[in-house]
Coordinates of C-alpha atoms and ligand atoms in Angstrom, one line a residue:
M1292 CA 44.9 112.5 -47.1
K1293 CA 42.6 111.4 -44.7
I1294 CA 39.7 113.7 -44.4
P1295 CA 38.5 113.7 -40.5
F1296 CA 34.8 114.0 -39.5
N1297 CA 35.4 117.0 -37.3
K1298 CA 38.5 119.0 -36.1
S1299 CA 38.8 121.5 -33.4
T1300 CA 38.9 125.1 -34.2
V1301 CA 41.8 127.3 -34.0
V1302 CA 41.4 130.7 -35.2
G1303 CA 44.2 133.0 -33.7
N1304 CA 44.7 134.6 -30.4
E1305 CA 43.3 131.8 -28.0
L1306 CA 47.2 131.3 -26.5
E1307 CA 47.9 134.8 -26.3
Y1308 CA 44.5 135.7 -24.4
I1309 CA 45.4 132.5 -21.9
K1310 CA 48.6 133.9 -21.4
D1311 CA 47.1 137.5 -20.7
A1312 CA 44.5 135.7 -18.1
I1313 CA 47.5 134.3 -16.0
D1314 CA 49.1 137.6 -16.2
R1315 CA 46.0 139.1 -14.9
S1316 CA 46.3 136.7 -11.8
H1317 CA 42.6 135.6 -12.2
I1318 CA 42.2 132.4 -13.5
S1319 CA 38.7 131.1 -11.8
G1320 CA 35.4 132.1 -13.1
N1321 CA 33.5 135.3 -13.8
G1322 CA 36.7 137.4 -14.6
Y1323 CA 37.9 139.8 -17.6
Y1324 CA 37.4 137.2 -20.5
S1325 CA 34.2 135.8 -19.1
K1326 CA 32.8 139.3 -19.2
K1327 CA 34.1 140.1 -22.6
C1328 CA 32.4 137.0 -24.1
V1329 CA 29.2 137.7 -22.3
N1330 CA 29.0 141.4 -23.1
F1331 CA 29.5 140.6 -26.8
F1332 CA 26.7 137.8 -26.7
Q1333 CA 24.5 140.5 -24.8
E1334 CA 25.2 143.2 -27.3
K1335 CA 25.3 141.3 -30.6
Y1336 CA 22.2 138.9 -29.8
G1337 CA 19.9 140.8 -27.5
F1338 CA 20.1 138.0 -24.7
G1339 CA 19.4 138.4 -21.0
K1340 CA 21.7 137.8 -18.4
C1341 CA 24.5 135.2 -19.6
L1342 CA 26.4 133.1 -17.4
L1343 CA 29.4 130.9 -18.7
T1344 CA 29.3 127.6 -17.5
T1345 CA 31.3 124.4 -17.8
S1346 CA 28.9 122.7 -20.4
C1347 CA 25.9 122.9 -22.2
T1348 CA 24.8 120.0 -20.0
D1349 CA 25.4 122.2 -16.9
A1350 CA 23.4 125.0 -18.3
L1351 CA 20.7 122.7 -18.9
E1352 CA 20.9 121.3 -15.1
M1353 CA 20.9 125.1 -14.0
S1354 CA 17.6 125.4 -15.9
A1355 CA 16.1 122.5 -14.4
V1356 CA 17.0 123.6 -10.8
L1357 CA 15.6 127.1 -11.5
L1358 CA 12.3 125.3 -12.7
D1359 CA 11.9 124.0 -9.2
L1360 CA 10.5 121.0 -10.3
K1361 CA 8.0 119.0 -8.0
P1362 CA 7.1 115.3 -8.1
G1363 CA 5.1 114.7 -11.0
D1364 CA 6.1 117.9 -12.8
E1365 CA 6.6 117.0 -16.8
V1366 CA 8.8 118.4 -19.1
I1367 CA 8.6 117.9 -23.1
V1368 CA 11.6 117.2 -24.9
P1369 CA 12.4 116.0 -28.2
A1370 CA 13.2 112.3 -28.7
F1371 CA 15.8 113.3 -31.3
T1372 CA 18.4 114.8 -29.2
F1373 CA 21.5 114.4 -27.2
V1374 CA 21.1 112.7 -24.0
S1375 CA 21.6 116.0 -21.9
T1376 CA 18.5 117.7 -23.1
A1377 CA 16.4 114.9 -21.0
N1378 CA 18.8 113.8 -18.2
A1379 CA 19.1 117.4 -17.0
Y1380 CA 15.4 117.5 -16.1
T1381 CA 15.2 113.7 -14.8
L1382 CA 18.2 114.3 -12.7
H1383 CA 16.6 117.3 -11.0
G1384 CA 13.3 115.6 -10.2
G1385 CA 11.0 116.2 -13.4
K1386 CA 9.5 113.3 -15.5
V1387 CA 10.5 113.9 -19.3
V1388 CA 7.9 113.2 -22.2
F1389 CA 9.2 113.0 -25.5
A1390 CA 7.7 114.5 -28.6
D1391 CA 8.4 113.6 -32.2
S1392 CA 10.3 115.3 -34.8
K1393 CA 8.9 117.0 -37.8
D1394 CA 8.0 114.7 -41.0
N1395 CA 11.0 116.5 -43.0
N1396 CA 13.3 117.7 -40.4
P1397 CA 14.7 116.2 -37.2
N1398 CA 13.5 119.5 -35.2
I1399 CA 10.8 118.9 -32.5
C1400 CA 7.1 118.9 -34.1
P1401 CA 4.5 121.5 -32.5
K1402 CA 1.7 119.0 -33.1
S1403 CA 3.4 116.3 -31.4
I1404 CA 4.0 118.9 -28.4
R1405 CA 0.3 119.7 -28.5
S1406 CA -0.4 115.9 -28.1
K1407 CA 2.0 115.4 -25.2
I1408 CA 0.7 118.4 -22.8
T1409 CA -1.1 117.1 -19.8
K1410 CA -2.2 119.0 -16.6
N1411 CA 1.1 118.3 -15.3
T1412 CA 3.5 119.8 -17.9
R1413 CA 5.3 122.7 -16.8
A1414 CA 8.1 123.3 -19.6
I1415 CA 9.4 122.5 -23.0
C1416 CA 12.9 122.1 -23.9
I1417 CA 13.3 122.6 -27.5
V1418 CA 16.7 121.7 -29.6
H1419 CA 17.6 123.5 -32.6
Y1420 CA 19.0 120.7 -34.6
A1421 CA 22.1 121.5 -36.7
G1422 CA 21.5 125.1 -35.7
Y1423 CA 18.4 125.1 -37.7
A1424 CA 15.5 127.1 -36.1
C1425 CA 12.6 125.2 -34.7
D1426 CA 9.1 126.5 -35.8
M1427 CA 9.2 129.4 -33.1
D1428 CA 5.9 131.0 -33.9
E1429 CA 3.8 127.8 -33.3
I1430 CA 6.2 127.1 -30.2
L1431 CA 5.8 130.3 -28.6
E1432 CA 1.8 130.3 -29.1
I1433 CA 1.6 126.5 -27.3
C1434 CA 3.8 128.2 -24.6
K1435 CA 1.6 131.0 -24.2
E1436 CA -1.6 129.3 -24.4
H1437 CA -0.5 126.6 -21.9
N1438 CA 1.6 129.0 -19.4
L1439 CA 4.4 126.8 -20.1
V1440 CA 8.3 127.6 -19.4
L1441 CA 10.4 127.6 -22.9
I1442 CA 14.0 126.4 -22.7
E1443 CA 16.1 126.6 -26.0
D1444 CA 18.8 123.9 -26.2
A1445 CA 20.8 126.1 -28.4
A1446 CA 23.8 123.9 -28.3
Q1447 CA 24.4 124.0 -31.9
A1448 CA 22.7 127.4 -32.5
I1449 CA 25.2 130.2 -32.0
D1450 CA 24.8 132.7 -34.5
S1451 CA 21.8 131.2 -36.0
F1452 CA 18.4 133.2 -36.7
Y1453 CA 14.6 133.0 -37.1
K1454 CA 13.1 135.8 -38.7
G1455 CA 15.8 138.1 -38.0
R1456 CA 15.9 137.3 -34.3
A1457 CA 18.8 135.3 -33.0
L1458 CA 18.2 131.6 -31.6
G1459 CA 18.8 131.7 -27.8
S1460 CA 16.6 134.9 -27.3
F1461 CA 13.2 133.5 -27.5
G1462 CA 13.2 131.0 -24.4
D1463 CA 12.7 131.8 -20.8
F1464 CA 16.0 130.1 -20.8
A1465 CA 18.7 129.1 -23.4
T1466 CA 21.6 127.0 -23.2
F1467 CA 24.7 126.8 -25.6
S1468 CA 27.6 124.8 -26.0
F1469 CA 31.2 125.3 -26.5
H1470 CA 32.4 121.9 -26.5
E1471 CA 35.1 121.2 -29.0
T1472 CA 32.7 119.6 -31.8
K1473 CA 30.9 122.9 -31.8
N1474 CA 31.5 125.9 -34.1
I1475 CA 33.4 127.8 -31.6
S1476 CA 34.8 126.4 -28.4
S1477 CA 36.6 126.3 -25.2
G1478 CA 37.4 122.7 -25.1
E1479 CA 34.8 122.1 -22.6
G1480 CA 32.2 124.8 -22.0
G1481 CA 28.9 126.4 -22.3
M1482 CA 26.4 129.1 -21.3
L1483 CA 23.0 129.7 -19.7
V1484 CA 21.2 132.5 -21.1
V1485 CA 18.3 133.9 -18.8
N1486 CA 15.9 135.8 -20.6
N1487 CA 13.3 136.1 -18.1
S1488 CA 14.2 138.6 -15.7
E1489 CA 12.1 136.8 -12.9
F1490 CA 15.1 134.2 -12.9
Y1491 CA 18.1 136.8 -12.9
D1492 CA 18.7 136.7 -9.1
R1493 CA 18.5 133.2 -8.4
S1494 CA 20.5 131.9 -11.6
E1495 CA 23.2 133.8 -10.3
I1496 CA 23.3 132.2 -6.8
I1497 CA 22.5 128.9 -8.4
W1498 CA 25.7 129.2 -10.4
E1499 CA 27.9 130.2 -7.4
K1500 CA 27.1 126.9 -5.5
G1501 CA 24.1 128.4 -3.6
T1502 CA 25.7 131.6 -2.4
N1503 CA 25.1 135.4 -2.9
R1504 CA 29.2 135.6 -3.7
A1505 CA 28.6 137.3 -7.0
A1506 CA 26.3 140.1 -5.3
F1507 CA 28.9 140.5 -2.8
K1508 CA 31.8 140.9 -5.4
R1509 CA 29.5 144.0 -6.7
G1510 CA 29.2 145.3 -3.3
D1511 CA 25.6 144.5 -3.2
V1512 CA 25.5 142.9 0.1
Q1513 CA 28.0 143.0 3.0
K1514 CA 29.0 139.6 3.3
Y1515 CA 28.3 136.3 1.2
E1516 CA 26.4 133.3 2.6
C1517 CA 24.2 130.1 1.7
V1518 CA 21.1 131.3 0.5
D1519 CA 20.1 128.5 -1.8
V1520 CA 21.0 125.3 -3.3
G1521 CA 23.5 125.4 -6.1
A1522 CA 26.8 123.8 -7.7
S1523 CA 29.9 124.9 -9.3
Y1524 CA 29.2 125.9 -12.7
L1525 CA 31.3 128.8 -13.3
L1526 CA 33.8 128.4 -16.4
S1527 CA 37.3 128.8 -15.7
E1528 CA 39.1 132.1 -17.0
L1529 CA 41.6 129.9 -19.1
N1530 CA 38.7 128.5 -20.9
A1531 CA 36.9 131.7 -21.2
A1532 CA 40.2 133.4 -22.5
Y1533 CA 40.2 130.5 -24.9
L1534 CA 36.8 131.1 -26.2
W1535 CA 37.2 134.7 -26.4
G1536 CA 39.7 134.1 -29.0
Q1537 CA 37.1 132.3 -31.2
V1538 CA 34.1 134.8 -30.3
E1539 CA 36.0 137.7 -31.6
K1540 CA 36.4 135.6 -35.0
L1541 CA 32.8 134.3 -35.1
E1542 CA 31.6 135.9 -38.0
V1543 CA 34.6 134.4 -40.1
V1544 CA 34.0 131.2 -38.4
T1545 CA 30.2 131.1 -39.2
A1546 CA 31.0 132.3 -42.9
K1547 CA 33.5 129.3 -43.5
R1548 CA 31.0 127.0 -42.3
K1549 CA 28.0 128.2 -44.2
E1550 CA 30.2 128.3 -47.4
I1551 CA 30.9 124.8 -47.0
W1552 CA 27.3 123.4 -45.9
D1553 CA 26.1 125.6 -49.1
Y1554 CA 28.4 123.9 -51.2
Y1555 CA 27.2 120.4 -50.0
Y1556 CA 23.5 121.5 -50.5
N1557 CA 24.1 122.6 -53.8
E1558 CA 26.2 119.4 -55.1
V1559 CA 24.0 117.2 -53.4
F1560 CA 21.0 118.6 -54.8
K1561 CA 22.3 118.1 -58.3
L1562 CA 23.2 114.4 -57.6
G1563 CA 19.3 114.3 -57.1
Y1564 CA 19.9 110.6 -55.2
F1565 CA 19.7 111.7 -51.7
N1566 CA 17.2 113.6 -49.6
L1567 CA 18.2 117.2 -48.1
P1568 CA 17.4 119.2 -45.2
E1569 CA 14.6 121.3 -44.9
K1570 CA 15.6 125.1 -46.0
E1571 CA 12.5 127.3 -45.0
E1572 CA 12.6 131.3 -45.5
G1573 CA 13.6 133.0 -42.5
K1574 CA 15.6 130.5 -40.9
D1575 CA 19.3 131.6 -41.0
Y1576 CA 21.6 128.5 -40.0
N1577 CA 25.1 128.6 -39.0
G1578 CA 26.5 125.9 -40.9
H1579 CA 27.1 123.7 -37.9
L1580 CA 26.4 120.2 -39.2
F1581 CA 25.5 118.8 -42.6
F1582 CA 23.4 116.0 -43.1
L1583 CA 21.4 114.3 -45.7
T1584 CA 19.1 111.5 -45.5
I1585 CA 19.3 108.0 -47.4
D1586 CA 17.3 104.8 -47.3
S1587 CA 18.4 103.0 -44.0
N1588 CA 19.4 99.6 -45.7
K1589 CA 22.1 101.6 -47.9
R1590 CA 23.6 103.8 -45.2
S1591 CA 26.1 101.5 -43.7
E1592 CA 27.1 100.6 -47.1
L1593 CA 27.7 104.4 -48.2
I1594 CA 29.8 104.7 -44.9
S1595 CA 31.9 102.2 -45.5
N1596 CA 32.4 102.9 -49.2
L1597 CA 33.4 106.7 -48.0
A1598 CA 35.7 105.3 -45.4
D1599 CA 37.4 103.4 -48.2
Q1600 CA 38.0 106.7 -49.7
D1601 CA 39.5 108.3 -46.4
I1602 CA 36.3 110.1 -45.9
S1603 CA 35.2 109.8 -42.3
T1604 CA 31.2 110.4 -41.7
S1605 CA 29.0 110.0 -38.9
F1606 CA 25.3 109.6 -37.8
H1607 CA 23.2 110.1 -34.7
Y1608 CA 21.2 110.3 -32.7
L1609 CA 19.3 107.1 -31.3
S1610 CA 16.0 108.1 -30.1
L1611 CA 15.8 108.7 -26.7
E1612 CA 12.5 107.3 -26.2
S1613 CA 13.3 103.7 -26.8
S1614 CA 16.8 104.3 -25.3
P1615 CA 17.5 101.3 -22.5
Y1616 CA 17.5 103.8 -20.0
Y1617 CA 14.1 105.7 -20.7
N1618 CA 12.6 102.6 -22.4
A1619 CA 9.4 104.6 -23.1
G1620 CA 7.9 103.0 -26.2
K1621 CA 8.5 103.9 -29.7
S1622 CA 5.5 106.4 -30.5
C1623 CA 8.3 108.8 -32.0
T1624 CA 8.4 107.2 -35.4
N1625 CA 10.0 110.3 -37.2
A1626 CA 12.9 110.3 -34.5
I1627 CA 13.3 106.5 -35.4
R1628 CA 13.6 107.2 -39.3
F1629 CA 16.2 110.0 -38.6
E1630 CA 18.0 107.7 -36.3
K1631 CA 18.4 105.1 -39.3
E1632 CA 18.5 107.7 -42.2
I1633 CA 20.7 110.5 -41.5
L1634 CA 24.3 110.9 -42.6
R1635 CA 26.5 113.6 -41.6
L1636 CA 29.3 114.9 -43.7
P1637 CA 32.6 116.4 -42.6
I1638 CA 32.5 120.1 -41.7
Y1639 CA 35.0 122.2 -39.8
Y1640 CA 36.6 125.2 -39.9
S1641 CA 39.9 124.6 -41.2
M1642 CA 38.4 122.3 -44.2
R1643 CA 40.2 123.2 -47.6
I1644 CA 38.1 123.5 -50.9
E1645 CA 39.9 120.2 -52.2
D1646 CA 38.9 118.4 -49.1
Y1647 CA 35.2 119.4 -49.5
K1648 CA 35.2 118.9 -53.3
K1649 CA 36.5 115.1 -52.4
V1650 CA 33.6 114.6 -50.5
I1651 CA 31.1 115.3 -53.0
D1652 CA 33.4 113.3 -55.7
C1653 CA 33.4 110.5 -53.6
L1654 CA 29.6 110.5 -52.8
S1655 CA 28.8 111.0 -56.3
K1656 CA 30.6 107.8 -57.0
Ligands
PLP817 C1 26.5 119.2 -27.6 C2 25.2 119.2 -27.2 C3 24.8 119.1 -25.8 C4 25.9 119.0 -24.7 O1 26.9 120.1 -24.8 P1 28.0 119.9 -23.7 O2 28.7 121.0 -23.6 O3 29.0 118.7 -24.4 O4 27.5 119.7 -22.5 C5 23.4 119.1 -25.3 N1 22.5 119.3 -26.6 C6 22.8 119.4 -27.6 C7 21.6 119.2 -28.6 C8 24.1 119.3 -28.1 O5 24.3 118.9 -29.5

């Protein structure tokens, strides 16, 4: 049987909750299920204000609007990431500056961040690649030293920790993705976490198309009107209901993915042939994605050999710095190396033991 690279997660009560949302006759945003999800995240992870959004891309855009970027303002982002991490700031008037990955891990390198800071730097958006924490002590130090806003693109990092503290709780803002390829999903969906209380009020207004509708609904103001810019960033209750079906099983989902991840790690280690991801004390990952690295001129042969055995693998990202749109040079050499060397193995919630054993069997051959 063919082993797909990814399969969307269904864990139990999703359909029942969608039906319930319909019965409650509130299927637009910010209703019963949105609040259940948000309360869960705030209580479990100590997040500040949480707003469910239509995607992580939109949550990143909201952070860009909140930054109120002026011409010339620079935002440092990793070269090795999904396009949205950079595009959100470009779209809202910022100048994106790319920092390189670490030598031994695709995550952003604190030393490279330092080398990219200028008098125009306003913010840094870091990405916890594979749900594995960036070097938070150093990064927080840099932000403090230079008075920079920190955004965590935690799209892949739900239920991951750094020294016991949840990823997504460090930045002024953090963004999560509930796209179907992530650990828990609502089909398309995301969340903006606002940890810096200075931005609480404005974040809610931008979320509600530039109006004070959320305050009106709470009874805080007598009428609602246009008070700022904004867009329609709210997640529908239909999607939030689906998401709640997954949020309430998050522990089971993370445990299953870590079981597969740990199996891969130990078995690939025994093979001795590939390079494995960094695994540091205090960085508690969520099994979002498993990658190894292999010499770039052997990678495509390995991919096609595995495909011949009905195993789908994948690779990403192409360094944004040298992408056709940004075309900003090739200074991020580690990002370019990871672009060429990373191979991702299949990992998904419904994966059976015989499936991931087969992946290792074929890999060893
Ligand atoms: C998936 C992902 C995104 C985009 O998430 P959407 O919800 O699809 O918009 C952004 N950044 C990173 C690092 C991602 O992995």
